[in-house]
CSV table of C-alpha atoms in Angstrom, one decimal:
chain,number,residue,atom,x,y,z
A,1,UNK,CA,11.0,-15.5,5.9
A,2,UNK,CA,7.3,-16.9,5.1
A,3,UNK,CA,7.6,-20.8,3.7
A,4,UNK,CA,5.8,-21.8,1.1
A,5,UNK,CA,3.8,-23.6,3.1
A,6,UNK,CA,3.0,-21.3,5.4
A,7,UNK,CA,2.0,-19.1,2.7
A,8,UNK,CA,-0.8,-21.6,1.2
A,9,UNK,CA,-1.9,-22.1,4.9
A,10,UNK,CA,-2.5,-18.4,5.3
A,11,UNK,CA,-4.2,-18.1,1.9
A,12,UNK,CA,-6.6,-20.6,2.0
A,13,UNK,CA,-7.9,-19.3,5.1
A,14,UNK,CA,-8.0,-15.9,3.9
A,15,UNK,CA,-10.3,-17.2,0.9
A,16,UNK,CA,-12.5,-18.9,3.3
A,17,UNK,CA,-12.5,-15.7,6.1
A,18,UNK,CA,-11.3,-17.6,8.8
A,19,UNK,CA,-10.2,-15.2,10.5
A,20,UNK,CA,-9.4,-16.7,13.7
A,21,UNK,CA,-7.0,-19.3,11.6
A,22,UNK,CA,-5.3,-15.9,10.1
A,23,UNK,CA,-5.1,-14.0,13.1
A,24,UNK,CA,-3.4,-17.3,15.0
A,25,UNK,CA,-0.9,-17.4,12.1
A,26,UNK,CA,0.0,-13.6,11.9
A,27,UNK,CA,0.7,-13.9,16.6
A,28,UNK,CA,3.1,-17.0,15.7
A,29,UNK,CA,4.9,-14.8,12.8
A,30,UNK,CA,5.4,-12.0,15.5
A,31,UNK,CA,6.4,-14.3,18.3
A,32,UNK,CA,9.1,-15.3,16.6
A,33,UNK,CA,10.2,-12.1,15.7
A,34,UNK,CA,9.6,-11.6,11.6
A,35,UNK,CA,9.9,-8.2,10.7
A,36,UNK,CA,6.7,-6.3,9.7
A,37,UNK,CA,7.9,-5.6,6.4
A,38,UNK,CA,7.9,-9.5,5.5
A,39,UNK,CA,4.9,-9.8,6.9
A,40,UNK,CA,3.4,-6.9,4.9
A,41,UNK,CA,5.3,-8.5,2.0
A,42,UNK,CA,4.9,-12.0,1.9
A,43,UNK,CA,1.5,-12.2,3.3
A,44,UNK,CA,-0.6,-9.3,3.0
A,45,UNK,CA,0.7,-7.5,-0.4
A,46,UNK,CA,1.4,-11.2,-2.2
A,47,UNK,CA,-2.1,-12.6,-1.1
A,48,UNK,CA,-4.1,-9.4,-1.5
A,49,UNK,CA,-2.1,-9.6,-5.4
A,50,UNK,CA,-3.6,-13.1,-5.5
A,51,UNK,CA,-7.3,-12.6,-4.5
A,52,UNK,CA,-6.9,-9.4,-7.1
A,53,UNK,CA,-6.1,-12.1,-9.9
A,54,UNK,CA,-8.7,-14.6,-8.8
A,55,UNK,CA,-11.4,-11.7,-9.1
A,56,UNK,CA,-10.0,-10.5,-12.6
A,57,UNK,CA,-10.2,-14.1,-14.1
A,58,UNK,CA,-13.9,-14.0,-12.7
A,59,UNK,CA,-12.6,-17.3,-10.3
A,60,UNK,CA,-14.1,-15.6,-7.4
A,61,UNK,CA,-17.3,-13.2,-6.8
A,62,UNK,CA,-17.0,-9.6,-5.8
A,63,UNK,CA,-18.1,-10.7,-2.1
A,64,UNK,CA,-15.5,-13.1,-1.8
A,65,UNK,CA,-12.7,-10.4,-2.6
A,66,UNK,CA,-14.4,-7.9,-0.7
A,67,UNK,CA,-14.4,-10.1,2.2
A,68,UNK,CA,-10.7,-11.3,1.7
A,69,UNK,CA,-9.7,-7.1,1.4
A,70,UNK,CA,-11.6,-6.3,4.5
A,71,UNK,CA,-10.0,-9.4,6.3
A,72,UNK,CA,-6.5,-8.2,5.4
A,73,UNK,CA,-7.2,-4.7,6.9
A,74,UNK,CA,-8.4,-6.4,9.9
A,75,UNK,CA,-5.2,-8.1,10.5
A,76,UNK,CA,-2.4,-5.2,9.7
A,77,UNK,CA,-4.1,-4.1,13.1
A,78,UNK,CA,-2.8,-6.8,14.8
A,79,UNK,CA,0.4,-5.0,13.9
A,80,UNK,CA,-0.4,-1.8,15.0
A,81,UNK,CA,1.6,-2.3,18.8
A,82,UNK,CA,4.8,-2.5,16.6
A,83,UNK,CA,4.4,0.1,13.9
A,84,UNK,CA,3.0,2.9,16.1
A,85,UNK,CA,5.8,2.1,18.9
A,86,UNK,CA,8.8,4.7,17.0
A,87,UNK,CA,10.3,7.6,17.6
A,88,UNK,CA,8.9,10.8,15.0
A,89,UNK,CA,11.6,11.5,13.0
A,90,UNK,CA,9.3,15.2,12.2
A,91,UNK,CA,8.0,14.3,8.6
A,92,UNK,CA,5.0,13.6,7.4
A,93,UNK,CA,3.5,11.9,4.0
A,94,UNK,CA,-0.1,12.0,1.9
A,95,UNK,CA,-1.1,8.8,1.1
A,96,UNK,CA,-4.1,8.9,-1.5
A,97,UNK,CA,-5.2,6.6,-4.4
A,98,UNK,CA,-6.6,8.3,-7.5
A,99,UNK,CA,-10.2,9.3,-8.5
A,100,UNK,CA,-12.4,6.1,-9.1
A,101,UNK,CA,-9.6,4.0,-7.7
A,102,UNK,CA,-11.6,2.1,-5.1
A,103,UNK,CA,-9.0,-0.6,-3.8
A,104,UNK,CA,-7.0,0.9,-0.6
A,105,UNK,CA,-5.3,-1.5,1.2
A,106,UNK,CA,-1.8,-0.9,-0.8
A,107,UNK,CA,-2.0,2.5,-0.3
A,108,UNK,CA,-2.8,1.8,3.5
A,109,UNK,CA,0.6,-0.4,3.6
A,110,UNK,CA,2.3,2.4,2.6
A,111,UNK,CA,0.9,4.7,5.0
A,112,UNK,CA,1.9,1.4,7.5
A,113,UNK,CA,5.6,1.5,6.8
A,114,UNK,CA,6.2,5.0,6.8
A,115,UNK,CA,4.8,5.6,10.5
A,116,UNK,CA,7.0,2.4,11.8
A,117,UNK,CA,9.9,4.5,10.5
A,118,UNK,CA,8.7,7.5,12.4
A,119,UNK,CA,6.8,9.4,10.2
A,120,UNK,CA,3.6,11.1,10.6
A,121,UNK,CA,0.7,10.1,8.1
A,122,UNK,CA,-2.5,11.0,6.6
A,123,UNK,CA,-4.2,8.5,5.0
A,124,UNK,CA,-6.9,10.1,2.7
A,125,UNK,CA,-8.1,6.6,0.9
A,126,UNK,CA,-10.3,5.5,-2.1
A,127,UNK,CA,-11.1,7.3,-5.0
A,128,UNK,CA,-9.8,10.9,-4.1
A,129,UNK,CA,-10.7,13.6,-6.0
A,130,UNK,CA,-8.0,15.4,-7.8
A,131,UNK,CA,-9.5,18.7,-6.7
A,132,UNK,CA,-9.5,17.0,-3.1
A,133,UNK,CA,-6.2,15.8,-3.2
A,134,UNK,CA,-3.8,19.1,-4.6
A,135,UNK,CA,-6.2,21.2,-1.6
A,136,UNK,CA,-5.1,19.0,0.8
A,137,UNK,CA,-1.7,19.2,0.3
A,138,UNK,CA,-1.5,22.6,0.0
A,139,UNK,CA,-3.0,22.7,3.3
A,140,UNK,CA,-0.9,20.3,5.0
A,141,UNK,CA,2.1,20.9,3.0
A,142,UNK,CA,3.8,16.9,2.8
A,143,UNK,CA,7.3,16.1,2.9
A,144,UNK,CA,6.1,13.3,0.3
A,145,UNK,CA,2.8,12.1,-1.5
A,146,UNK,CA,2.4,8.9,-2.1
A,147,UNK,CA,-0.1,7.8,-5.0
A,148,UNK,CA,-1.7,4.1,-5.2
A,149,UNK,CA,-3.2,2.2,-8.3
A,150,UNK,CA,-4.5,-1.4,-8.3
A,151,UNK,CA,-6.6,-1.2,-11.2
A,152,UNK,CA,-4.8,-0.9,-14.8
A,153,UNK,CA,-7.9,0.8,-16.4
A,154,UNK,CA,-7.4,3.9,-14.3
A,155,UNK,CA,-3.9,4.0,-15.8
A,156,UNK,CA,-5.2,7.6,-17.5
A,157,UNK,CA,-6.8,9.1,-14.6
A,158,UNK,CA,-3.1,8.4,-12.4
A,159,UNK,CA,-1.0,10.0,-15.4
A,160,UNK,CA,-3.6,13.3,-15.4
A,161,UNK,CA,-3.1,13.6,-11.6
A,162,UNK,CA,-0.1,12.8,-11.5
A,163,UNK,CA,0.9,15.4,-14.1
A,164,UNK,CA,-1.4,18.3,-12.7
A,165,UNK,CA,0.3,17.8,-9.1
A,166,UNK,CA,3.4,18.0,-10.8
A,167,UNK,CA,3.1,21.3,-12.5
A,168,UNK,CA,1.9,22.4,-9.1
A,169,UNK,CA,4.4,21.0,-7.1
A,170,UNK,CA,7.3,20.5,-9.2
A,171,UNK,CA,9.8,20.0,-5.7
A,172,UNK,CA,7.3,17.1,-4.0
A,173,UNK,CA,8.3,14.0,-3.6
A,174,UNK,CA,6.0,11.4,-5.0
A,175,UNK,CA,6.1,8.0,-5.0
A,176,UNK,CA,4.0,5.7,-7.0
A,177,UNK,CA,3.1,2.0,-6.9
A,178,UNK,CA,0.4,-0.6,-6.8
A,179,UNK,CA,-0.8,-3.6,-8.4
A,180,UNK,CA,-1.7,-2.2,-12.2
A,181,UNK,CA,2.1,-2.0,-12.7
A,182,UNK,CA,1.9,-5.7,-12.7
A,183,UNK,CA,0.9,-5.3,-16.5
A,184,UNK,CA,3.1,-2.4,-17.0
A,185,UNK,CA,2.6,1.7,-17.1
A,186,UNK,CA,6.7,2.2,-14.5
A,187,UNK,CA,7.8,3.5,-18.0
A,188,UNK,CA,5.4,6.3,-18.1
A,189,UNK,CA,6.2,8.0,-14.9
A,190,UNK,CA,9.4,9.7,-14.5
A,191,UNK,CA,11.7,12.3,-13.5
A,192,UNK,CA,13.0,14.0,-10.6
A,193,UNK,CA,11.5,13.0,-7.4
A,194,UNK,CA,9.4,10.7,-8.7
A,195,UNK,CA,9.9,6.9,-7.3
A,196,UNK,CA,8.2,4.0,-8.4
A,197,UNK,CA,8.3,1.3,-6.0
A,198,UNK,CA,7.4,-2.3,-6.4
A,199,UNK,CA,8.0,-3.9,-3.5
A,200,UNK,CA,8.2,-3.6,0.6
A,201,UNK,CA,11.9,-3.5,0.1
A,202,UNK,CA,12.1,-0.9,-2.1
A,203,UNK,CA,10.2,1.7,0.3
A,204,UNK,CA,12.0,0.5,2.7
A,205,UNK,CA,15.1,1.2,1.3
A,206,UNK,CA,13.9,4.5,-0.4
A,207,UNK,CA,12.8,6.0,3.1
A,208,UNK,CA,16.2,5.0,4.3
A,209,UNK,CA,17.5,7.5,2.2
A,210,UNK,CA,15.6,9.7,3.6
A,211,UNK,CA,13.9,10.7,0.1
């Protein structure tokens, strides 16, 4: 559990790229034993949410977010020892975010959570071609694909993909998520296989199910 306080704390050190001051406060979370998922949760994903708002209302510049996105990828290292310390469980997952889509560290979350449960990842980042993406799987043949969007304005390019790896892979698992569903869009994905998450928990307890 992050407190309220603890929250601001964090967050008004991450606008001001103290990293040391972050880095402090993410050591104390593990010492006393949070789970990564909170931590990934209630730090990283709700304050990376956060600076996303401040940018869109033009509160803060594009260095200022830029620098608060690179800070957060900086510190989900610090949790490396624990996610990369499981047994495989002999599955592996695509974890991409769609052509022009230039925001990556939801998708690298993702990619996070699934290796502490054992899986085996490739993380193929920003703004991945279509073209790209369907040759890649077909070359690596996934268990699951996982599909990012942070930016609501690329709602069209997702539901293209999303549709054209569909018709190509109509028994893939995909799941889909990011910060444009704040303003809506979960209602024009569906069907079998598909899985919108919106949360930690919910991958969490989707990959408990073992998809």
């Amino acid at each position: 559990m992050i407190t309220p306080l603890q929250y601001e704390t964090y967050f008004e050190n991450l606008q001001d790229g103290k990293r040391s001051n972050c880095s402090s406060k993410i050591s104390q979370l593990v010492e006393k034993q949070v789970p990564v998922e909170v931590i990934y949760e209630d730090l990283f994903k709700t304050s990376h949410y956060n600076i996303g708002e401040l940018w869109e209302q033009n509160k803060i510049s594009v260095a200022s977010e830029n620098m608060a996105t690179a800070l957060t990828e900086t510190l989900m290292t610090q949790l490396y020892p624990i996610i990369f310390n499981s047994q495989r469980v002999g599955k592996k997952i695509i974890v991409a975010c769609v052509a022009n889509e230039l925001h990556q560290v939801g998708a690298k979350m993702i990619a996070d959570i699934f290796e502490m449960y054992g899986w085996d990842f490739y993380f193929i980042g920003a703004s991945t071609p279509l073209e790209d993406l369907i040759n890649f799987i077909e070359n690596n043949k996934p268990d699951v694909l996982g599909l990012s969007l942070s930016i609501y304005f690329n709602m069209n390019i997702l539901l293209d993909s999303y549709s054209k790896i569909r018709n190509k892979y109509p028994n893939l698992p995909i799941i889909i998520g990011g910060q444009a569903f704040r303003f809506g869009g979960s209602n024009l994905i569906s069907g079998e296989k598909t899985f919108y998450i919106k949360s930690i928990t919910d991958l969490k307890k989707l990959i408990e199910t073992n998809l």
